[in-house]
mmCIF file of C-alpha atoms in Angstrom:
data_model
loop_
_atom_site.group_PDB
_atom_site.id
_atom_site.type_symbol
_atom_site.label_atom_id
_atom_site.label_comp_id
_atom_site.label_asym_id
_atom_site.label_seq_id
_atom_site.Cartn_x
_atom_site.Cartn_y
_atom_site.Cartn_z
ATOM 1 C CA UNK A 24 -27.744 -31.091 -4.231
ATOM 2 C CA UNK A 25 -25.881 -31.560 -1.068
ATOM 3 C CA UNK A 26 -24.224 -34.066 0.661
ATOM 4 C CA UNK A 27 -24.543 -32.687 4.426
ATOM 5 C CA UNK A 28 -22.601 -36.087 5.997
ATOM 6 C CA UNK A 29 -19.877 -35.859 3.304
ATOM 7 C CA UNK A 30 -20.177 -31.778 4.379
ATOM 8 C CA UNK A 31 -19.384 -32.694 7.851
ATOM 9 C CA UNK A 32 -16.422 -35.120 6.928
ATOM 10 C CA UNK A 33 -15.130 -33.223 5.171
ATOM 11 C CA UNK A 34 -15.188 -30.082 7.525
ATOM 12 C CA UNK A 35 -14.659 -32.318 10.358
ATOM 13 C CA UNK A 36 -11.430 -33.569 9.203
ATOM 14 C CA UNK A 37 -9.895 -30.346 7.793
ATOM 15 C CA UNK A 38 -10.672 -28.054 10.288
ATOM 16 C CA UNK A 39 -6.993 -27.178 12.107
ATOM 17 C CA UNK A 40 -6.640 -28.585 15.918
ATOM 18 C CA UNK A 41 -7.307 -25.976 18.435
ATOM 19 C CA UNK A 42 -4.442 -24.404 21.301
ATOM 20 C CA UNK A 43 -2.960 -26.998 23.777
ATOM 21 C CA UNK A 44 -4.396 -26.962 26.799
ATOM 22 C CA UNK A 45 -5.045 -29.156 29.966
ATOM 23 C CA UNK A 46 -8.039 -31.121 30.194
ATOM 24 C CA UNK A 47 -8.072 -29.339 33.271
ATOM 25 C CA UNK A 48 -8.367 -26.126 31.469
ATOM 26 C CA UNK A 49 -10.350 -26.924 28.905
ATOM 27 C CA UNK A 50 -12.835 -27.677 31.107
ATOM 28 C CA UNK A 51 -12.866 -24.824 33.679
ATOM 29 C CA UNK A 52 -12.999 -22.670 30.297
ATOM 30 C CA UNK A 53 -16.307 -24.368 28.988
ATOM 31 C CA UNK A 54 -17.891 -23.617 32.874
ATOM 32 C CA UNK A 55 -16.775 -20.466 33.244
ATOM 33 C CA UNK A 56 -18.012 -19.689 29.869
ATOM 34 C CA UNK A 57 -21.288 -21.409 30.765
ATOM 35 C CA UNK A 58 -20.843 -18.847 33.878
ATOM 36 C CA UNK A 59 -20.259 -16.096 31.779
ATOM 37 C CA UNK A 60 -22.949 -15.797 29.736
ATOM 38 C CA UNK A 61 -25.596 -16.016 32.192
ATOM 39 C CA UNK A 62 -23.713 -12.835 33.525
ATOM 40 C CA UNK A 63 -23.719 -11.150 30.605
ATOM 41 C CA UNK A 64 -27.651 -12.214 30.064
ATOM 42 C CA UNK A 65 -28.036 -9.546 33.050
ATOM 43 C CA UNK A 66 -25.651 -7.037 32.105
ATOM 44 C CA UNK A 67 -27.342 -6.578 28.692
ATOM 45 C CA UNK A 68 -31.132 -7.189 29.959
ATOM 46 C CA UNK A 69 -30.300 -3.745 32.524
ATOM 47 C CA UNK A 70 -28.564 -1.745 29.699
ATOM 48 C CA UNK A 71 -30.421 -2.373 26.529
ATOM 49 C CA UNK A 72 -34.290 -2.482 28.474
ATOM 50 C CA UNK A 73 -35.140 -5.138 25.765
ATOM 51 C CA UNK A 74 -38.071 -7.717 26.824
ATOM 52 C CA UNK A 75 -35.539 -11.008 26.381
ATOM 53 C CA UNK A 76 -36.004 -14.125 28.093
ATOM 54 C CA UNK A 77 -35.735 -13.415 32.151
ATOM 55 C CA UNK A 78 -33.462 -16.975 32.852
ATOM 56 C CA UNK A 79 -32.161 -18.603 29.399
ATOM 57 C CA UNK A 80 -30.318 -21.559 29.602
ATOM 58 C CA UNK A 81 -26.035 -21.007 29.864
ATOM 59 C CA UNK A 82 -24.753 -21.085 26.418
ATOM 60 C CA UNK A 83 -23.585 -24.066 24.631
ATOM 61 C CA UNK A 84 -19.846 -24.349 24.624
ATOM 62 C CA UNK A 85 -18.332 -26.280 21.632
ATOM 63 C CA UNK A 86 -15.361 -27.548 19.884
ATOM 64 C CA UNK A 87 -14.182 -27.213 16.037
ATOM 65 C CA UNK A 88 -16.019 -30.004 15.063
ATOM 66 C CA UNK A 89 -19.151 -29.576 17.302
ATOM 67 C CA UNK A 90 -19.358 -25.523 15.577
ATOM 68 C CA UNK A 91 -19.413 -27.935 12.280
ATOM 69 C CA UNK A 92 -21.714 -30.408 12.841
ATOM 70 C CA UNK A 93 -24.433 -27.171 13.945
ATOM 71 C CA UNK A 94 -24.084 -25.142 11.224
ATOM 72 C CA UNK A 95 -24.433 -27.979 9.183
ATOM 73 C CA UNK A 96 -27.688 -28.836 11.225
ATOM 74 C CA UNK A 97 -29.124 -24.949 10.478
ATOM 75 C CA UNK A 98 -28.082 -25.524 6.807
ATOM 76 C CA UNK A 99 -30.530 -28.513 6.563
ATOM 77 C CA UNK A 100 -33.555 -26.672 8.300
ATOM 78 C CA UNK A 101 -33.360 -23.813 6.153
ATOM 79 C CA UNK A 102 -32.084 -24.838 2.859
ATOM 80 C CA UNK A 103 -33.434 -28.349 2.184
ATOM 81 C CA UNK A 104 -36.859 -26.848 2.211
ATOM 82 C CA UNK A 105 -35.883 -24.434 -0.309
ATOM 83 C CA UNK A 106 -34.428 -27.008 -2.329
ATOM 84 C CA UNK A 107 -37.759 -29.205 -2.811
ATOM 85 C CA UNK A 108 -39.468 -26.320 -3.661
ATOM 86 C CA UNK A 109 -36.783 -24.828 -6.585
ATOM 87 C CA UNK A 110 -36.802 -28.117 -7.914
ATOM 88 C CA UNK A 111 -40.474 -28.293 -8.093
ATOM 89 C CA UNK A 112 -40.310 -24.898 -9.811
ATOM 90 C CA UNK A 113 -37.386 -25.868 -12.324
ATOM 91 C CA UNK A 114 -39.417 -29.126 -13.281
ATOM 92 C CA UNK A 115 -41.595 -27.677 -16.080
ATOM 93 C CA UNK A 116 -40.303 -26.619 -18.703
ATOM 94 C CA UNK A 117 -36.756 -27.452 -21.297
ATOM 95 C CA UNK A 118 -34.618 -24.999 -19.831
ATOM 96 C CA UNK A 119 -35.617 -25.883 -16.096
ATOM 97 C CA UNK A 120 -35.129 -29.707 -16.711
ATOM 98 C CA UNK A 121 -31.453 -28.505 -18.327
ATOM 99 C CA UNK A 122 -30.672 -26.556 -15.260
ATOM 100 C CA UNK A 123 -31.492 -29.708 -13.169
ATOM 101 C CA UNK A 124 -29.437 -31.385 -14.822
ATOM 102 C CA UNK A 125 -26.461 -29.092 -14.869
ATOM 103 C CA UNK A 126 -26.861 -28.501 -11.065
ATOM 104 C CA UNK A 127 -26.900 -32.459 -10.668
ATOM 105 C CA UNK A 128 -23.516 -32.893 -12.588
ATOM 106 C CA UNK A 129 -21.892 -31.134 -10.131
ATOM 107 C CA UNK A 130 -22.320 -33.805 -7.630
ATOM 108 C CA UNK A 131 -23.872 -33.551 -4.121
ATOM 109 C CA UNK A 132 -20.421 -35.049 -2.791
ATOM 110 C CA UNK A 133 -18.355 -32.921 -4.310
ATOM 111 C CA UNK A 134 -20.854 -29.844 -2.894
ATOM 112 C CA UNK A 135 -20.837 -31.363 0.045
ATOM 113 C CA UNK A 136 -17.143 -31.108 0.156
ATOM 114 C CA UNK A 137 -16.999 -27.449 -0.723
ATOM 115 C CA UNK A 138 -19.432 -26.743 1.850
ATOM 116 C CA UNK A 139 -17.223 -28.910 4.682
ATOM 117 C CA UNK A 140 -14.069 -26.606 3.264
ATOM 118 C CA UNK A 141 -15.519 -23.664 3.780
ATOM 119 C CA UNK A 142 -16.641 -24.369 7.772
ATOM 120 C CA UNK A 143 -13.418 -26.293 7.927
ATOM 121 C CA UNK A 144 -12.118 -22.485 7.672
ATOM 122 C CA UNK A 145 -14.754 -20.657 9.543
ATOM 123 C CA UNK A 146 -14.354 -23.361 12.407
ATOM 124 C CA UNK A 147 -11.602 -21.694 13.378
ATOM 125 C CA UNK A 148 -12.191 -18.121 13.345
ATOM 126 C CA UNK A 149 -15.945 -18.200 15.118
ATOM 127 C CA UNK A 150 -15.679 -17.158 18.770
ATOM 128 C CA UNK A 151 -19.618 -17.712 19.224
ATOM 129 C CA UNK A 152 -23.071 -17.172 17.550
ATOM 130 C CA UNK A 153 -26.682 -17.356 18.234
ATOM 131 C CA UNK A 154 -28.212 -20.290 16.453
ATOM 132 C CA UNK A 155 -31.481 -19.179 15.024
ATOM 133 C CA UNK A 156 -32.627 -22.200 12.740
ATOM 134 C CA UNK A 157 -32.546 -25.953 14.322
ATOM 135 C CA UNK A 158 -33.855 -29.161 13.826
ATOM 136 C CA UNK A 159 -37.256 -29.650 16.227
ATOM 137 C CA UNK A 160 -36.926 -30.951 19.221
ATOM 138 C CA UNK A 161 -37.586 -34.372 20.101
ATOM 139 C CA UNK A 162 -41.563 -33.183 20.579
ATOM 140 C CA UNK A 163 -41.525 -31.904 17.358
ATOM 141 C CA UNK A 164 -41.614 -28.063 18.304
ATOM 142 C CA UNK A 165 -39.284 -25.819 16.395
ATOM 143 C CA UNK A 166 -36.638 -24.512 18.961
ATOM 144 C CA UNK A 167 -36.677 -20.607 19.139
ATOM 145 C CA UNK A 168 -32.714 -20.792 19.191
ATOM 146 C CA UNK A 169 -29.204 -21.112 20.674
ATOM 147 C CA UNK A 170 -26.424 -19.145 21.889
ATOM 148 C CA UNK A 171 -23.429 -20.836 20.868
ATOM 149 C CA UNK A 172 -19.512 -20.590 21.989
ATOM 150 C CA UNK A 173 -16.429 -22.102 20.332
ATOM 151 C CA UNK A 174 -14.310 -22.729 23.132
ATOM 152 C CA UNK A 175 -10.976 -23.406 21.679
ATOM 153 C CA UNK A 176 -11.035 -20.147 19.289
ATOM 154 C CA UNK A 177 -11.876 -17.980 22.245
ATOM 155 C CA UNK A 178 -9.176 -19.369 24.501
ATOM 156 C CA UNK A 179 -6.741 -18.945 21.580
ATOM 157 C CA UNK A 180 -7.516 -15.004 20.534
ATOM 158 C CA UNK A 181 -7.316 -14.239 24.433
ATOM 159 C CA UNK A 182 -3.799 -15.931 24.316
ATOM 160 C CA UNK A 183 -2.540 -14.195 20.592
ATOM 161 C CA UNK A 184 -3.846 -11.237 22.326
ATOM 162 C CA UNK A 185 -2.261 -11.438 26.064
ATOM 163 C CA UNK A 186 -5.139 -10.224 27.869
ATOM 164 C CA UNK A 187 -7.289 -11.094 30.799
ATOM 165 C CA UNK A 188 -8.901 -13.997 30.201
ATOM 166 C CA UNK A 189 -12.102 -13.425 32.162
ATOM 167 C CA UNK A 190 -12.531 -10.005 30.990
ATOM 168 C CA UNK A 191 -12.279 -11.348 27.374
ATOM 169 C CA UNK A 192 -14.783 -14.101 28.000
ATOM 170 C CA UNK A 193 -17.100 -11.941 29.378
ATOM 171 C CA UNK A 194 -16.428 -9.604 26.569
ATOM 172 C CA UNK A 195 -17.476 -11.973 24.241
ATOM 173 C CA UNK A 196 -20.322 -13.018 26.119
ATOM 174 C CA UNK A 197 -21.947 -9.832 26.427
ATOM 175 C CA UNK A 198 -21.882 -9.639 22.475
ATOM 176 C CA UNK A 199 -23.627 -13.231 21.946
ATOM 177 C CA UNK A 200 -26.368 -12.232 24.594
ATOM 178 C CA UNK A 201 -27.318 -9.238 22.746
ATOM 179 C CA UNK A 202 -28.121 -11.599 20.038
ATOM 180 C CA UNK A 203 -30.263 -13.572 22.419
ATOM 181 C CA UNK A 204 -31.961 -10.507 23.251
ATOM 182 C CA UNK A 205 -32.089 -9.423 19.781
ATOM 183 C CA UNK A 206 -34.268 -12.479 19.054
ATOM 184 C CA UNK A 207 -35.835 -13.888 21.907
ATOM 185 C CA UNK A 208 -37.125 -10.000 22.822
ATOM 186 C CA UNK A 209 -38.285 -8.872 19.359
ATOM 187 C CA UNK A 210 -40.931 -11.584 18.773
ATOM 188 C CA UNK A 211 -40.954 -10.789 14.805
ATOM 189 C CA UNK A 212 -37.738 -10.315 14.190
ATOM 190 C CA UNK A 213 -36.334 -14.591 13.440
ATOM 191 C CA UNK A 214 -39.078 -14.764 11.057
ATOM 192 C CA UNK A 215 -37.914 -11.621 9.302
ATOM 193 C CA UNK A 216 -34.661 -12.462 8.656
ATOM 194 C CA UNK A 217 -35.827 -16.186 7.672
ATOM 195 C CA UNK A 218 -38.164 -15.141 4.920
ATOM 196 C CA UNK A 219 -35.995 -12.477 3.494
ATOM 197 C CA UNK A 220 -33.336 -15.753 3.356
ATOM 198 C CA UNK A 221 -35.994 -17.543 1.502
ATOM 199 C CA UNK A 222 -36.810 -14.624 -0.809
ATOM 200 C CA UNK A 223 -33.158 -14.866 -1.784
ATOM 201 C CA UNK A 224 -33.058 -18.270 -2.162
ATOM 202 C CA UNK A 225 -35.890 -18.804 -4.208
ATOM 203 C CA UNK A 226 -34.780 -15.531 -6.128
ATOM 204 C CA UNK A 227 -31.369 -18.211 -7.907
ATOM 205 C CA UNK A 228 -32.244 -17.941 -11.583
ATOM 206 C CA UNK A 229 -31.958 -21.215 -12.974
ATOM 207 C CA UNK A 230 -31.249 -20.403 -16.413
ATOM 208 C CA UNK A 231 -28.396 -23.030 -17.297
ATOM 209 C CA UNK A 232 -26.939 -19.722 -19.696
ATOM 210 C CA UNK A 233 -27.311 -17.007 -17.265
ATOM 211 C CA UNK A 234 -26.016 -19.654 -14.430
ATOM 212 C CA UNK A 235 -22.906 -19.947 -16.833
ATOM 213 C CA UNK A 236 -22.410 -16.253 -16.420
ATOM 214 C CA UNK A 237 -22.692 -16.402 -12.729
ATOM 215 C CA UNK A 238 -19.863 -19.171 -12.838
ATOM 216 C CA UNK A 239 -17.191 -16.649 -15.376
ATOM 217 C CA UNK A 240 -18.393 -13.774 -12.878
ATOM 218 C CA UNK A 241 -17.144 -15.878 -9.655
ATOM 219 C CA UNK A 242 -14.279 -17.280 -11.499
ATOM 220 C CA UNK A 243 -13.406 -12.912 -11.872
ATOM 221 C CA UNK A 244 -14.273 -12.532 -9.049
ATOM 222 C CA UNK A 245 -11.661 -15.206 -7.685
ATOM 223 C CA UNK A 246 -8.726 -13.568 -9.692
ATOM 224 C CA UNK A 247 -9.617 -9.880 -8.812
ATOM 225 C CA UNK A 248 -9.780 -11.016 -5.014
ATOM 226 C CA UNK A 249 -6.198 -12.519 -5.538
ATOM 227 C CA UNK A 250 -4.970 -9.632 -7.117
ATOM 228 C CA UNK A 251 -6.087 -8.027 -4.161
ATOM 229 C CA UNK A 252 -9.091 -6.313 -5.559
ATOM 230 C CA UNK A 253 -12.598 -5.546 -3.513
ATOM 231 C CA UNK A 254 -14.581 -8.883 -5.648
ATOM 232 C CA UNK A 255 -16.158 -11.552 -3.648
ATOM 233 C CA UNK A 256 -18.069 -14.745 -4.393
ATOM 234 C CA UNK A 257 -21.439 -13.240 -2.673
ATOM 235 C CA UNK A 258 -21.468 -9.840 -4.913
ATOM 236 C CA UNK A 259 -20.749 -12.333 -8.212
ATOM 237 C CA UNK A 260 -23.354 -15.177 -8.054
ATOM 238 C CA UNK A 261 -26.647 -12.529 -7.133
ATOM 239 C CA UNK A 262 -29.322 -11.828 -9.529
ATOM 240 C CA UNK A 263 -30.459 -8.781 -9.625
ATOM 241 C CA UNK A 264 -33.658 -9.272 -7.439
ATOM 242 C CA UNK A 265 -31.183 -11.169 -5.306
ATOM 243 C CA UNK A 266 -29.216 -7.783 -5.099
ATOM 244 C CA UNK A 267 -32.547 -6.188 -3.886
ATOM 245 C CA UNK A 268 -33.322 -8.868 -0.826
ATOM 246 C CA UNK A 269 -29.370 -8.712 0.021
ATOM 247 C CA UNK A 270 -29.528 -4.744 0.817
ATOM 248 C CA UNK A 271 -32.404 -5.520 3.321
ATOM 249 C CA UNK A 272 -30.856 -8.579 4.459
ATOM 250 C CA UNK A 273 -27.158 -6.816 4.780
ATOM 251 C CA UNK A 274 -29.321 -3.603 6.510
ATOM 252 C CA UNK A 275 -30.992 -5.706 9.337
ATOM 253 C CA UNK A 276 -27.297 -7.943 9.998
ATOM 254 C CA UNK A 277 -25.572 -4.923 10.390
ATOM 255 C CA UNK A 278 -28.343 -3.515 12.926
ATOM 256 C CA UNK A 279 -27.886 -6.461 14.929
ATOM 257 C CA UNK A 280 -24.002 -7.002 14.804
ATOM 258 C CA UNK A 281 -23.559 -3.097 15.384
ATOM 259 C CA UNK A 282 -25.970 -3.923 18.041
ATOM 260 C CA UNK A 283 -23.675 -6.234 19.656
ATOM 261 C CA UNK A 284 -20.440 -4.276 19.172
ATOM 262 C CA UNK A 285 -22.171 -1.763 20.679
ATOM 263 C CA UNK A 286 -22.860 -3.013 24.231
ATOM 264 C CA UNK A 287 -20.408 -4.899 24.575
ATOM 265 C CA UNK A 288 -18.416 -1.784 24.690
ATOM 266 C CA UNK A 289 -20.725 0.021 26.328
ATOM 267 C CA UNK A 290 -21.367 -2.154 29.342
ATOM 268 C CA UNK A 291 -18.569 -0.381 30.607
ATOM 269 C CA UNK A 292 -15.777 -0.591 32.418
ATOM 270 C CA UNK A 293 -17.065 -1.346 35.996
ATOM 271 C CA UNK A 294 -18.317 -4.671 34.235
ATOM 272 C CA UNK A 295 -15.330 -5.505 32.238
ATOM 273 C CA UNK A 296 -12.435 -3.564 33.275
ATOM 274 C CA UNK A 297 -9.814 -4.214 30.052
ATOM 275 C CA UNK A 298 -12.480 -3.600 27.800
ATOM 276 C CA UNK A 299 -10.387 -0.523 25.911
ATOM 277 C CA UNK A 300 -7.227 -2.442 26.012
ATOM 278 C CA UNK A 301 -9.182 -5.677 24.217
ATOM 279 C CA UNK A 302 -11.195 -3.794 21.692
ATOM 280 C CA UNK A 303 -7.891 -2.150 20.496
ATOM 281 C CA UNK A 304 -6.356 -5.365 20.459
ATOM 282 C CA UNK A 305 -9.356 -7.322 19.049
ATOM 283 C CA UNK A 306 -9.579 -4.676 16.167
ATOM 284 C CA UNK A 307 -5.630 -4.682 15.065
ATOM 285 C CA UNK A 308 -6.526 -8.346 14.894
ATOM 286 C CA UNK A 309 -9.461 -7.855 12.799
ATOM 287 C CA UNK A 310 -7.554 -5.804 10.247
ATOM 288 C CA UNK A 311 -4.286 -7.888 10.331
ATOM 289 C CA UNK A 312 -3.490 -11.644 8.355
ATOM 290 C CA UNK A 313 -1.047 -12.805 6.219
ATOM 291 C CA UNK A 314 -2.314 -11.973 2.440
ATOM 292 C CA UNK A 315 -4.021 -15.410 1.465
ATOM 293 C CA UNK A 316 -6.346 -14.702 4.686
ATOM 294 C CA UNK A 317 -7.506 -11.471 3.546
ATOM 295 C CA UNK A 318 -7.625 -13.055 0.068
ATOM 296 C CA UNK A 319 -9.867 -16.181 1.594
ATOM 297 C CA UNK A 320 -11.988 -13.134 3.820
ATOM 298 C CA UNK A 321 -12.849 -10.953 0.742
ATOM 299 C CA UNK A 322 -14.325 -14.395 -1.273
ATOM 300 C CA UNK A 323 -16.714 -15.305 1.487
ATOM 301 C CA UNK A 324 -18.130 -11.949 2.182
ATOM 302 C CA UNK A 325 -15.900 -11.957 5.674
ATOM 303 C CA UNK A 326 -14.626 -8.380 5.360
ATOM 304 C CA UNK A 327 -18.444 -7.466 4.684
ATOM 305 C CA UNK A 328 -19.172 -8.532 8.030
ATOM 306 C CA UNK A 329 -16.388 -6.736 9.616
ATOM 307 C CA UNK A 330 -17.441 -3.625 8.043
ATOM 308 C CA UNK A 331 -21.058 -4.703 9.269
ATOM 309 C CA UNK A 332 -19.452 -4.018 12.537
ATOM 310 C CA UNK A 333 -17.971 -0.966 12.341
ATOM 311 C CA UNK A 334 -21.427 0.761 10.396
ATOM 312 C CA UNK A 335 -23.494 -0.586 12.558
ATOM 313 C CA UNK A 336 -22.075 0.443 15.746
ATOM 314 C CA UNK A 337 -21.574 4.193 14.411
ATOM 315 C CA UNK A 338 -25.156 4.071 13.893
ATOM 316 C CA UNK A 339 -26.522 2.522 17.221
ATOM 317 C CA UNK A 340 -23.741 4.749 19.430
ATOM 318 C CA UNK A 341 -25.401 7.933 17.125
ATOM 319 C CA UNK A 342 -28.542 7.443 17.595
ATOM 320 C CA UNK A 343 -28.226 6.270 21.574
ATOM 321 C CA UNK A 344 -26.797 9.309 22.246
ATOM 322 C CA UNK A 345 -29.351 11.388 20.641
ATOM 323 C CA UNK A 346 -32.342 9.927 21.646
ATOM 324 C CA UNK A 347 -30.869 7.733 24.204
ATOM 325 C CA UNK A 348 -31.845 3.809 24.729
ATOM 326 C CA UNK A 349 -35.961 4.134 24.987
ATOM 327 C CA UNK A 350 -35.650 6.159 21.467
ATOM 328 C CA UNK A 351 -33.419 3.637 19.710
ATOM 329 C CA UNK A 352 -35.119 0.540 20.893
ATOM 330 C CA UNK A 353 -38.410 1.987 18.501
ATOM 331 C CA UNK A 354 -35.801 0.353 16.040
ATOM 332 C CA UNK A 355 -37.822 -3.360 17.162
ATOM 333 C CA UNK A 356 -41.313 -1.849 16.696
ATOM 334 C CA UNK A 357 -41.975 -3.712 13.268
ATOM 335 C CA UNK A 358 -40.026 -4.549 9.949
ATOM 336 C CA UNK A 359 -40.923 -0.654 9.055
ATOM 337 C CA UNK A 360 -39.029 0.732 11.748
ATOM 338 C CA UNK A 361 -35.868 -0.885 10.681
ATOM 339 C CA UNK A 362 -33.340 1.038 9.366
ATOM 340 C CA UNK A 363 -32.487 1.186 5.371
ATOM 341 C CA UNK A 364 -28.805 0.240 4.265
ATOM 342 C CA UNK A 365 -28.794 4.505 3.060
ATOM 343 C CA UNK A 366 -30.153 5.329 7.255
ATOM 344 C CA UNK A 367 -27.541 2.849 8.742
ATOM 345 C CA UNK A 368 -25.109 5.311 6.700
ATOM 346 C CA UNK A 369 -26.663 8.413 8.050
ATOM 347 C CA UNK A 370 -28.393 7.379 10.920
ATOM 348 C CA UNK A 371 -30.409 11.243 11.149
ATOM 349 C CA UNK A 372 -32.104 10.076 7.996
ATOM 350 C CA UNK A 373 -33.366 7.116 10.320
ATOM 351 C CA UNK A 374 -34.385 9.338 12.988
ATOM 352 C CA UNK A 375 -36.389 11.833 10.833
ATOM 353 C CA UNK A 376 -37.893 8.696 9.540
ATOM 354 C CA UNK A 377 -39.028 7.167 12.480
ATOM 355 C CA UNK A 378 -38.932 8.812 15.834
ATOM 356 C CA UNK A 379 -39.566 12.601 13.743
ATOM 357 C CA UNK A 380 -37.909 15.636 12.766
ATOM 358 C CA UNK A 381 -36.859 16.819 16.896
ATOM 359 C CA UNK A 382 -34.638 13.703 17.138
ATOM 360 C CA UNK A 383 -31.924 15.216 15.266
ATOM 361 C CA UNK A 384 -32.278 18.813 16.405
ATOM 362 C CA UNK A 385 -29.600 18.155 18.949
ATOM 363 C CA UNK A 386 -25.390 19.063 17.863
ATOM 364 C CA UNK A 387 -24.163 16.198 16.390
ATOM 365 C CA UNK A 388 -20.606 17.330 16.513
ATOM 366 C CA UNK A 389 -19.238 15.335 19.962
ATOM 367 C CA UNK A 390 -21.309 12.333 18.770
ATOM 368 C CA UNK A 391 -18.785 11.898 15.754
ATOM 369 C CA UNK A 392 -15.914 11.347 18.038
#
């Protein structure tokens, strides 16, 4: 269904060139990166008390291209799976055979392509991620993850933003870690978010009629977006159960990216001393672009993540300063103790839930601000 090495090409040779720098610059920005993050490993270990690994290896610092090539690797682990086993289930059957087919006539190249466009574009916006699904390593074990930086993006948002350049690496930094932490210190947690990914996978209705309306529904959903409307691509192609899995999936992802925001504002500024002076900077950023950017963001779901952001550190700084660190981290207990999409909203509802009525029995009023 798709071409991954045409996906690469493809993304590999569309993807824009990065800022001009030195060799000598690029690399003292991959070490101190490399630097950086082991760091921020500590910095986020002491603040958020989570069990993560006590010495993880310095994050990998990438290109463009390299950012490309792995997410094209962590498509492949998760999806091609998922593949043999819808076509398996589409076999039987007229209408299954005739959505084979359909899906076949699109062309695995030509997916492949559309895939390669669409990291050619994230490539450079990325500053870094936590990798969660790789191939095995050469012993055949299945790798538990890896924190991943795109050098060139970072160096260029520090420069469009003219701030400190260390203080903004470290920034960044302390947000990736948290990821680490997220998922090397919550043992269930990877395996959560990988089967509720499969769920929604294997949720595609392959009905070639219904897949027809799914195509007219994106096609709206293109126009609307141009028009400048709230439609994107995600919202348009779901079936309902789909819509069901996405509301857990969307619940836990903001969790973890508020999660992030959070400390690394938090941290303070005795550990990164611009920190206000980025974040307002970073966040003018984040709402700015020329209108075919926001037009591009609102398609692939980007604008969802930013507001992913914003919720989802409202909720952790709420709840934190309620119940303080010890109370939120019951958060990680189980899948159970995870917050709703409705308690990331209104986080007491989460509280009352989970840690009992007394945790919102404190004013809430200063905790608004």
């Amino acid at each position: 269904m798709i071409d991954w090495n045409v996906a690469v090409q493809a993304g590999t040779r569309l993807v824009r060139p990065g800022p001009q720098v030195s060799h000598a610059e690029a690399r003292a920005a991959v070490a101190e990166l490399r630097e950086l993050s082991k760091i921020a490993h500590g910095h986020v270990r002491d603040f958020t008390g989570m069990a993560s690994e006590l010495d993880p290896e310095p994050a990998t610092v990438v290109d463009r291209p390299g950012w490309i090539r792995a997410n094209v690797d962590g498509f492949r682990v998760v999806l091609e799976p998922l593949m043999e086993q819808m076509s398996a289930r589409s076999a039987p059957g007229p209408l299954g055979g005739a959505g084979n087919v359909m899906v076949q006539a699109v062309g695995s190249r030509v997916t492949g392509m559309q895939v390669g466009a669409i990291l050619a574009y994230m490539a450079s916006r990325v500053l870094g991620q936590y990798e969660l699904f790789l191939p095995p390593d050469p012993s055949g074990r299945a790798p538990t993850g890896r924190l991943t930086l795109v050098a060139p993006n970072i160096v260029h948002v520090e420069q469009e933003l003219g701030v400190d350049s260390r203080d903004f690496r470290l920034w960044v930094c302390l947000h990736e870690e948290t990821h680490r932490a997220q998922f090397t210190g919550v043992p269930w947690l990877r395996e959560y978010v990988q089967d509720q990914m499969t769920q929604f996978l294997l949720a595609s209705d392959l009905d070639p009629g219904v897949m027809l309306d799914r195509i007219r529904d994106a096609a709206e959903a293109v126009a609307d977006a141009v028009r400048g409307g709230d439609s994107n691509l995600i919202d348009a192609i779901q079936s309902p159960e789909q819509r069901e899995i996405l509301d857990r999936l969307t619940a836990v992802m903001t969790l973890v990216e508020g999660h992030g925001d959070y400390v690394m504002d938090a941290v303070g500024p005795e550990v990164v001393p611009s920190v206000k002076q980025i974040r307002s900077r970073f966040q003018g950023r984040r709402d700015g672009g020329s209108r075919l950017d926001k037009t591009i963001r609102r398609l692939l779901g980007i604008d969802l993540k930013m507001k992913q952001y914003a919720e989802g550190s409202r909720f952790v700084r709420r709840v934190v300063t309620e119940v303080g660190m010890g109370g939120f981290n019951q958060i990680w207990q189980s899948p159970d103790t995870l917050p709703t999409h409705d308690e990331i909203k209104e986080p007491a509802l989460w509280m009352d839930r989970v840690l009992g009525p007394r945790a919102i029995d404190a004013p809430t009023e200063a905790n608004e601000a």
